[in-house]
PDB file of C-alpha atoms and ligand atoms in Angstrom:
ATOM      1  CA  MET A   7      -0.085  -0.050   0.176  1.00  0.00           C
ATOM      2  CA  ARG A   8       1.266   3.508  -0.836  1.00  0.00           C
ATOM      3  CA  ILE A   9      -0.037   6.459   1.093  1.00  0.00           C
ATOM      4  CA  ASP A  10       0.964  10.082  -0.186  1.00  0.00           C
ATOM      5  CA  ILE A  11       0.806  13.017   2.425  1.00  0.00           C
ATOM      6  CA  ILE A  12       0.656  16.436   1.183  1.00  0.00           C
ATOM      7  CA  SER A  13       1.710  18.967   3.805  1.00  0.00           C
ATOM      8  CA  ALA A  14       2.938  22.788   4.247  1.00  0.00           C
ATOM      9  CA  VAL A  15       4.987  21.841   7.321  1.00  0.00           C
ATOM     10  CA  PRO A  16       6.314  18.241   6.296  1.00  0.00           C
ATOM     11  CA  GLU A  17       9.035  18.327   9.133  1.00  0.00           C
ATOM     12  CA  LEU A  18       5.908  17.406  11.681  1.00  0.00           C
ATOM     13  CA  LEU A  19       5.986  13.994   9.785  1.00  0.00           C
ATOM     14  CA  GLU A  20       9.474  12.976   9.793  1.00  0.00           C
ATOM     15  CA  SER A  21       9.421  10.994  12.801  1.00  0.00           C
ATOM     16  CA  PRO A  22       6.161   9.092  13.131  1.00  0.00           C
ATOM     17  CA  PHE A  23       7.078   6.420  10.348  1.00  0.00           C
ATOM     18  CA  ARG A  24      10.502   5.925  11.077  1.00  0.00           C
ATOM     19  CA  HIS A  25      10.157   3.933  14.233  1.00  0.00           C
ATOM     20  CA  SER A  26       8.542   0.764  15.705  1.00  0.00           C
ATOM     21  CA  ILE A  27       5.813  -0.886  14.015  1.00  0.00           C
ATOM     22  CA  MET A  28       5.775   1.717  10.985  1.00  0.00           C
ATOM     23  CA  LYS A  29       9.223   1.182  10.512  1.00  0.00           C
ATOM     24  CA  ARG A  30       8.845  -2.438  10.153  1.00  0.00           C
ATOM     25  CA  ALA A  31       5.839  -1.988   7.709  1.00  0.00           C
ATOM     26  CA  ALA A  32       8.338   0.292   5.417  1.00  0.00           C
ATOM     27  CA  GLU A  33      11.098  -2.167   5.752  1.00  0.00           C
ATOM     28  CA  LYS A  34       8.940  -5.368   4.753  1.00  0.00           C
ATOM     29  CA  ASN A  35       7.496  -3.195   1.631  1.00  0.00           C
ATOM     30  CA  LEU A  36       4.367  -3.340   2.922  1.00  0.00           C
ATOM     31  CA  LEU A  37       3.764   0.350   3.541  1.00  0.00           C
ATOM     32  CA  ASN A  38       5.205   3.108   1.445  1.00  0.00           C
ATOM     33  CA  VAL A  39       4.544   6.468   3.130  1.00  0.00           C
ATOM     34  CA  VAL A  40       5.478   9.399   0.857  1.00  0.00           C
ATOM     35  CA  ILE A  41       5.665  13.160   2.262  1.00  0.00           C
ATOM     36  CA  HIS A  42       5.345  15.941   0.125  1.00  0.00           C
ATOM     37  CA  ASP A  43       6.235  19.624   0.713  1.00  0.00           C
ATOM     38  CA  LEU A  44       3.360  21.905  -0.528  1.00  0.00           C
ATOM     39  CA  ARG A  45       5.703  24.772  -0.532  1.00  0.00           C
ATOM     40  CA  LYS A  46       7.600  23.185  -3.762  1.00  0.00           C
ATOM     41  CA  PHE A  47       4.436  23.808  -5.715  1.00  0.00           C
ATOM     42  CA  GLY A  48       3.908  27.328  -4.315  1.00  0.00           C
ATOM     43  CA  ILE A  49       3.033  30.122  -6.650  1.00  0.00           C
ATOM     44  CA  GLY A  50       5.406  32.621  -7.954  1.00  0.00           C
ATOM     45  CA  LYS A  51       8.879  33.408  -6.628  1.00  0.00           C
ATOM     46  CA  HIS A  52       7.740  33.124  -2.932  1.00  0.00           C
ATOM     47  CA  ASN A  53       6.256  30.005  -3.360  1.00  0.00           C
ATOM     48  CA  LYS A  54       3.005  31.033  -1.876  1.00  0.00           C
ATOM     49  CA  ILE A  55       0.418  28.583  -0.796  1.00  0.00           C
ATOM     50  CA  ASP A  56      -2.053  30.600   0.805  1.00  0.00           C
ATOM     51  CA  ASP A  57      -3.942  33.807   0.516  1.00  0.00           C
ATOM     52  CA  TYR A  58      -6.736  36.085   2.185  1.00  0.00           C
ATOM     53  CA  GLN A  59     -10.202  34.596   2.159  1.00  0.00           C
ATOM     54  CA  TYR A  60     -12.909  36.404  -0.089  1.00  0.00           C
ATOM     55  CA  GLY A  61     -15.418  38.424   1.717  1.00  0.00           C
ATOM     56  CA  GLY A  62     -12.925  39.278   4.607  1.00  0.00           C
ATOM     57  CA  GLY A  63     -12.430  37.710   8.046  1.00  0.00           C
ATOM     58  CA  ALA A  64      -9.062  36.641   9.860  1.00  0.00           C
ATOM     59  CA  GLY A  65      -6.930  33.589   8.681  1.00  0.00           C
ATOM     60  CA  MET A  66      -5.532  32.757   5.436  1.00  0.00           C
ATOM     61  CA  VAL A  67      -6.879  29.906   3.239  1.00  0.00           C
ATOM     62  CA  MET A  68      -4.640  27.422   1.077  1.00  0.00           C
ATOM     63  CA  CYS A  69      -4.839  27.809  -2.488  1.00  0.00           C
ATOM     64  CA  ILE A  70      -6.074  25.437  -5.025  1.00  0.00           C
ATOM     65  CA  GLU A  71      -3.202  25.626  -7.466  1.00  0.00           C
ATOM     66  CA  PRO A  72      -0.365  24.372  -5.435  1.00  0.00           C
ATOM     67  CA  ILE A  73      -2.487  21.410  -4.161  1.00  0.00           C
ATOM     68  CA  LEU A  74      -3.642  20.415  -7.700  1.00  0.00           C
ATOM     69  CA  LYS A  75      -0.028  20.636  -8.958  1.00  0.00           C
ATOM     70  CA  CYS A  76       1.137  18.578  -5.957  1.00  0.00           C
ATOM     71  CA  LEU A  77      -1.402  15.886  -6.780  1.00  0.00           C
ATOM     72  CA  ASP A  78      -0.808  15.884 -10.527  1.00  0.00           C
ATOM     73  CA  ASN A  79       2.965  15.540  -9.682  1.00  0.00           C
ATOM     74  CA  ILE A  80       2.628  12.279  -7.417  1.00  0.00           C
ATOM     75  CA  LYS A  81      -0.416  10.708  -9.564  1.00  0.00           C
ATOM     76  CA  GLU A  82       2.247   9.093 -11.887  1.00  0.00           C
ATOM     77  CA  GLU A  83       0.453   5.964 -13.727  1.00  0.00           C
ATOM     78  CA  GLU A  84      -1.618   4.726 -10.812  1.00  0.00           C
ATOM     79  CA  ASP A  85      -4.642   6.981  -9.974  1.00  0.00           C
ATOM     80  CA  PHE A  86      -5.667   7.314  -6.195  1.00  0.00           C
ATOM     81  CA  ASP A  87      -8.339   5.234  -4.353  1.00  0.00           C
ATOM     82  CA  GLU A  88      -9.203   8.063  -2.115  1.00  0.00           C
ATOM     83  CA  ILE A  89      -8.146  11.615  -2.004  1.00  0.00           C
ATOM     84  CA  ILE A  90      -8.641  12.443   1.886  1.00  0.00           C
ATOM     85  CA  PHE A  91      -8.742  15.876   3.371  1.00  0.00           C
ATOM     86  CA  VAL A  92      -8.019  15.836   7.302  1.00  0.00           C
ATOM     87  CA  THR A  93     -10.638  18.433   8.885  1.00  0.00           C
ATOM     88  CA  PRO A  94     -12.446  18.945  12.402  1.00  0.00           C
ATOM     89  CA  ASP A  95     -15.531  19.099  10.355  1.00  0.00           C
ATOM     90  CA  GLY A  96     -15.008  15.765   8.427  1.00  0.00           C
ATOM     91  CA  VAL A  97     -16.440  12.332   9.329  1.00  0.00           C
ATOM     92  CA  LEU A  98     -15.370  10.945  12.727  1.00  0.00           C
ATOM     93  CA  PHE A  99     -12.571   8.431  12.378  1.00  0.00           C
ATOM     94  CA  ASP A 100     -12.897   4.872  13.966  1.00  0.00           C
ATOM     95  CA  GLN A 101     -11.740   1.496  13.661  1.00  0.00           C
ATOM     96  CA  GLN A 102     -14.114   0.354  10.981  1.00  0.00           C
ATOM     97  CA  MET A 103     -12.945   3.323   8.861  1.00  0.00           C
ATOM     98  CA  ALA A 104      -9.438   2.173   9.495  1.00  0.00           C
ATOM     99  CA  ASN A 105     -10.227  -1.468   8.394  1.00  0.00           C
ATOM    100  CA  SER A 106     -11.904  -0.326   5.280  1.00  0.00           C
ATOM    101  CA  LEU A 107      -8.829   2.066   4.140  1.00  0.00           C
ATOM    102  CA  SER A 108      -6.434  -0.663   4.970  1.00  0.00           C
ATOM    103  CA  LEU A 109      -7.972  -2.594   1.879  1.00  0.00           C
ATOM    104  CA  ARG A 110      -7.180   0.184  -0.508  1.00  0.00           C
ATOM    105  CA  ASN A 111      -3.958   0.239  -2.326  1.00  0.00           C
ATOM    106  CA  ARG A 112      -3.174   3.990  -2.879  1.00  0.00           C
ATOM    107  CA  LEU A 113      -4.581   7.030  -0.681  1.00  0.00           C
ATOM    108  CA  VAL A 114      -3.553  10.456  -0.593  1.00  0.00           C
ATOM    109  CA  ILE A 115      -4.011  12.708   2.638  1.00  0.00           C
ATOM    110  CA  ILE A 116      -3.958  16.430   2.377  1.00  0.00           C
ATOM    111  CA  CYS A 117      -3.350  18.389   5.711  1.00  0.00           C
ATOM    112  CA  GLY A 118      -5.119  21.751   6.134  1.00  0.00           C
ATOM    113  CA  HIS A 119      -3.432  24.627   8.026  1.00  0.00           C
ATOM    114  CA  TYR A 120      -4.756  28.151   8.743  1.00  0.00           C
ATOM    115  CA  LYS A 121      -8.272  28.654   7.896  1.00  0.00           C
ATOM    116  CA  GLY A 122      -8.402  25.405   5.710  1.00  0.00           C
ATOM    117  CA  ILE A 123      -8.407  24.598   2.020  1.00  0.00           C
ATOM    118  CA  ASP A 124     -10.321  26.512  -0.766  1.00  0.00           C
ATOM    119  CA  GLU A 125     -13.851  24.816  -0.819  1.00  0.00           C
ATOM    120  CA  ARG A 126     -13.557  24.128  -4.396  1.00  0.00           C
ATOM    121  CA  LEU A 127     -11.034  21.571  -3.709  1.00  0.00           C
ATOM    122  CA  ARG A 128     -13.438  19.991  -1.214  1.00  0.00           C
ATOM    123  CA  GLU A 129     -16.199  19.927  -3.714  1.00  0.00           C
ATOM    124  CA  HIS A 130     -14.501  19.081  -6.776  1.00  0.00           C
ATOM    125  CA  ILE A 131     -11.366  17.131  -5.834  1.00  0.00           C
ATOM    126  CA  VAL A 132     -11.321  15.644  -2.174  1.00  0.00           C
ATOM    127  CA  THR A 133     -13.253  12.174  -2.138  1.00  0.00           C
ATOM    128  CA  MET A 134     -13.476  11.803   1.587  1.00  0.00           C
ATOM    129  CA  GLU A 135     -13.155  14.316   4.633  1.00  0.00           C
ATOM    130  CA  ILE A 136     -11.875  12.541   8.079  1.00  0.00           C
ATOM    131  CA  SER A 137     -11.831  14.286  11.558  1.00  0.00           C
ATOM    132  CA  ILE A 138      -9.893  12.602  14.322  1.00  0.00           C
ATOM    133  CA  GLY A 139     -11.881  13.771  16.980  1.00  0.00           C
ATOM    134  CA  SER A 140     -14.031  16.772  18.370  1.00  0.00           C
ATOM    135  CA  PHE A 141     -11.194  19.241  19.000  1.00  0.00           C
ATOM    136  CA  VAL A 142      -9.110  21.647  16.772  1.00  0.00           C
ATOM    137  CA  LEU A 143      -5.230  20.824  15.995  1.00  0.00           C
ATOM    138  CA  SER A 144      -3.103  23.418  14.631  1.00  0.00           C
ATOM    139  CA  GLY A 145      -2.836  21.621  11.042  1.00  0.00           C
ATOM    140  CA  GLY A 146      -3.854  18.322   9.790  1.00  0.00           C
ATOM    141  CA  GLU A 147      -0.498  16.428  10.147  1.00  0.00           C
ATOM    142  CA  LEU A 148      -0.927  14.945  13.258  1.00  0.00           C
ATOM    143  CA  ALA A 149      -4.449  13.847  12.369  1.00  0.00           C
ATOM    144  CA  ALA A 150      -2.640  12.165   9.100  1.00  0.00           C
ATOM    145  CA  ALA A 151      -0.169  10.531  11.443  1.00  0.00           C
ATOM    146  CA  VAL A 152      -2.853   9.135  13.480  1.00  0.00           C
ATOM    147  CA  ILE A 153      -4.767   7.660  10.615  1.00  0.00           C
ATOM    148  CA  VAL A 154      -1.593   6.253   8.817  1.00  0.00           C
ATOM    149  CA  ASP A 155      -0.417   4.474  11.944  1.00  0.00           C
ATOM    150  CA  SER A 156      -3.788   2.827  12.543  1.00  0.00           C
ATOM    151  CA  ILE A 157      -4.239   1.504   9.063  1.00  0.00           C
ATOM    152  CA  GLY A 158      -0.409   0.656   8.727  1.00  0.00           C
ATOM    153  CA  ARG A 159      -0.882  -1.627  11.698  1.00  0.00           C
ATOM    154  CA  LEU A 160      -3.728  -3.544  10.142  1.00  0.00           C
ATOM    155  CA  LEU A 161      -1.926  -4.598   7.012  1.00  0.00           C
ATOM    156  CA  PRO A 162      -1.068  -8.380   6.578  1.00  0.00           C
ATOM    157  CA  GLY A 163       2.188  -9.075   7.697  1.00  0.00           C
ATOM    158  CA  VAL A 164       2.944  -5.721   9.450  1.00  0.00           C
ATOM    159  CA  LEU A 165       2.310  -7.360  12.984  1.00  0.00           C
ATOM    160  CA  ASN A 166       3.374 -10.657  14.299  1.00  0.00           C
ATOM    161  CA  ASP A 167       0.964 -13.213  15.825  1.00  0.00           C
ATOM    162  CA  GLU A 168       1.484 -11.736  19.387  1.00  0.00           C
ATOM    163  CA  THR A 169       0.593  -8.341  18.489  1.00  0.00           C
ATOM    164  CA  SER A 170      -2.061  -9.070  15.982  1.00  0.00           C
ATOM    165  CA  ALA A 171      -4.510  -6.289  15.406  1.00  0.00           C
ATOM    166  CA  LEU A 172      -7.458  -9.006  15.880  1.00  0.00           C
ATOM    167  CA  PHE A 173      -7.199  -8.468  19.614  1.00  0.00           C
ATOM    168  CA  ASP A 174      -7.238  -4.722  19.664  1.00  0.00           C
ATOM    169  CA  SER A 175      -9.722  -2.660  21.472  1.00  0.00           C
ATOM    170  CA  PHE A 176     -12.717  -1.870  19.251  1.00  0.00           C
ATOM    171  CA  GLN A 177     -11.799  -4.754  16.715  1.00  0.00           C
ATOM    172  CA  ASP A 178     -14.640  -6.769  18.097  1.00  0.00           C
ATOM    173  CA  GLY A 179     -16.833  -3.441  18.882  1.00  0.00           C
ATOM    174  CA  LEU A 180     -15.305  -4.057  22.608  1.00  0.00           C
ATOM    175  CA  LEU A 181     -12.181  -2.434  24.699  1.00  0.00           C
ATOM    176  CA  ALA A 182      -9.495  -4.896  25.360  1.00  0.00           C
ATOM    177  CA  PRO A 183      -9.206  -6.398  28.517  1.00  0.00           C
ATOM    178  CA  PRO A 184      -6.366  -5.710  31.169  1.00  0.00           C
ATOM    179  CA  VAL A 185      -3.207  -7.130  30.702  1.00  0.00           C
ATOM    180  CA  PHE A 186      -0.287  -8.209  33.307  1.00  0.00           C
ATOM    181  CA  THR A 187       3.280  -9.363  33.284  1.00  0.00           C
ATOM    182  CA  ARG A 188       5.867 -10.565  35.541  1.00  0.00           C
ATOM    183  CA  PRO A 189       6.217 -10.603  38.717  1.00  0.00           C
ATOM    184  CA  ALA A 190       3.057 -12.257  39.764  1.00  0.00           C
ATOM    185  CA  GLU A 191       3.199  -9.905  43.052  1.00  0.00           C
ATOM    186  CA  TYR A 192       4.728  -6.489  43.297  1.00  0.00           C
ATOM    187  CA  ASN A 193       4.076  -4.365  46.225  1.00  0.00           C
ATOM    188  CA  GLY A 194       1.305  -6.933  47.553  1.00  0.00           C
ATOM    189  CA  TRP A 195      -0.332  -6.030  44.077  1.00  0.00           C
ATOM    190  CA  LYS A 196      -1.444  -9.378  42.855  1.00  0.00           C
ATOM    191  CA  VAL A 197      -1.807 -10.541  39.389  1.00  0.00           C
ATOM    192  CA  PRO A 198      -5.482 -11.940  39.127  1.00  0.00           C
ATOM    193  CA  GLU A 199      -5.265 -15.706  39.743  1.00  0.00           C
ATOM    194  CA  ILE A 200      -7.374 -16.922  37.007  1.00  0.00           C
ATOM    195  CA  LEU A 201      -4.232 -15.753  34.536  1.00  0.00           C
ATOM    196  CA  LEU A 202      -1.819 -17.997  36.393  1.00  0.00           C
ATOM    197  CA  SER A 203      -4.345 -21.145  36.220  1.00  0.00           C
ATOM    198  CA  GLY A 204      -2.989 -22.266  32.774  1.00  0.00           C
ATOM    199  CA  ASP A 205      -6.935 -22.896  31.868  1.00  0.00           C
ATOM    200  CA  ASP A 206      -7.107 -21.562  28.564  1.00  0.00           C
ATOM    201  CA  GLY A 207     -10.715 -21.683  28.295  1.00  0.00           C
ATOM    202  CA  LYS A 208     -11.561 -20.069  31.809  1.00  0.00           C
ATOM    203  CA  ILE A 209      -8.692 -17.444  30.688  1.00  0.00           C
ATOM    204  CA  GLU A 210     -10.331 -16.476  27.595  1.00  0.00           C
ATOM    205  CA  GLN A 211     -13.903 -16.421  29.327  1.00  0.00           C
ATOM    206  CA  TRP A 212     -12.256 -14.119  32.021  1.00  0.00           C
ATOM    207  CA  ARG A 213     -10.987 -11.910  29.396  1.00  0.00           C
ATOM    208  CA  LEU A 214     -14.357 -11.497  27.503  1.00  0.00           C
ATOM    209  CA  GLU A 215     -16.248 -10.592  30.760  1.00  0.00           C
ATOM    210  CA  GLN A 216     -13.371  -7.965  31.584  1.00  0.00           C
ATOM    211  CA  SER A 217     -13.871  -6.643  28.192  1.00  0.00           C
ATOM    212  CA  LEU A 218     -17.601  -6.333  28.481  1.00  0.00           C
ATOM    213  CA  GLU A 219     -17.174  -4.964  31.746  1.00  0.00           C
ATOM    214  CA  ARG A 220     -14.662  -2.227  30.888  1.00  0.00           C
ATOM    215  CA  THR A 221     -16.812  -1.303  27.732  1.00  0.00           C
ATOM    216  CA  LYS A 222     -19.921  -1.219  29.811  1.00  0.00           C
ATOM    217  CA  LEU A 223     -18.296   1.271  32.326  1.00  0.00           C
ATOM    218  CA  ARG A 224     -15.886   3.171  30.047  1.00  0.00           C
ATOM    219  CA  ARG A 225     -17.584   3.303  26.533  1.00  0.00           C
ATOM    220  CA  PRO A 226     -21.343   2.149  27.088  1.00  0.00           C
ATOM    221  CA  ASP A 227     -22.016   3.849  23.586  1.00  0.00           C
ATOM    222  CA  LEU A 228     -19.982   1.297  21.741  1.00  0.00           C
ATOM    223  CA  LEU A 229     -22.538  -1.564  23.183  1.00  0.00           C
ATOM    224  CA  ASN A 230     -25.671   0.621  21.796  1.00  0.00           C
ATOM    225  CA  GLU A 231     -24.023   0.659  17.971  1.00  0.00           C
ATOM    226  CA  ASP A 232     -25.220  -2.112  15.623  1.00  0.00           C
TER     227      ASP A 232
HETATM  228  N1  LIG B 317      -7.103  19.427  11.488  1.00  0.00           N
HETATM  229  C1  LIG B 317      -7.484  20.393  12.504  1.00  0.00           C
HETATM  230  N2  LIG B 317      -8.220  19.452  13.578  1.00  0.00           N
HETATM  231  C2  LIG B 317      -8.333  18.142  12.939  1.00  0.00           C
HETATM  232  C3  LIG B 317      -9.106  17.221  13.828  1.00  0.00           C
HETATM  233  N3  LIG B 317      -9.747  17.317  14.746  1.00  0.00           N
HETATM  234  N4  LIG B 317      -9.135  16.291  12.930  1.00  0.00           N
HETATM  235  C4  LIG B 317      -8.506  15.884  11.472  1.00  0.00           C
HETATM  236  N5  LIG B 317      -7.864  17.227  11.180  1.00  0.00           N
HETATM  237  C5  LIG B 317      -7.865  18.123  11.674  1.00  0.00           C
END
């Protein structure tokens, strides 16, 4: 899978894909994340990428032309499956969306800044608008990193069996159960007896109960979804 990210501040995206699981995904050639510096496609000798908004008002708006030029430049021979714009007024991102995006071959993510991008790009070019939560970030880069990370870990071969994404919170509509490691007792704090029992059936049952309990307590909204 290839994901292109268009950004006015590409430095913000230097680190997230260079470590841990995302690094492994790149090394195994399962995920190729390509970052594009929008300023390289800026207008005029100052490489302008934004301008004042029509009708007045504070805040700059990102121009159409640099973004279109950048898209043209990266399109090459293969078209995009989705052109995503990350924005607080987009559709709320969740595990289901991550699952379905992980089945695509080629995505491009446009990161907004300032007041956002010219609405005509949203009307005519963008195919999906995603928000990562009901709060406003200074730019779309961190949202893009969150989305790419959650997609990347779902690609077959990226995770090994132990860390399989199948057992993640949300994957079956429930939060993950609590986990413990050695020692079995620390400071008088004990690991639940059942996890030391060696009885796989009972342990599985306990984990399911814990998942349900945790979900009821912390995210009852998940239990009401169909
Ligand atoms: N850009 C700024 N805030 C955002 C958010 N909450 N989700 C996605 N993109 C954003």
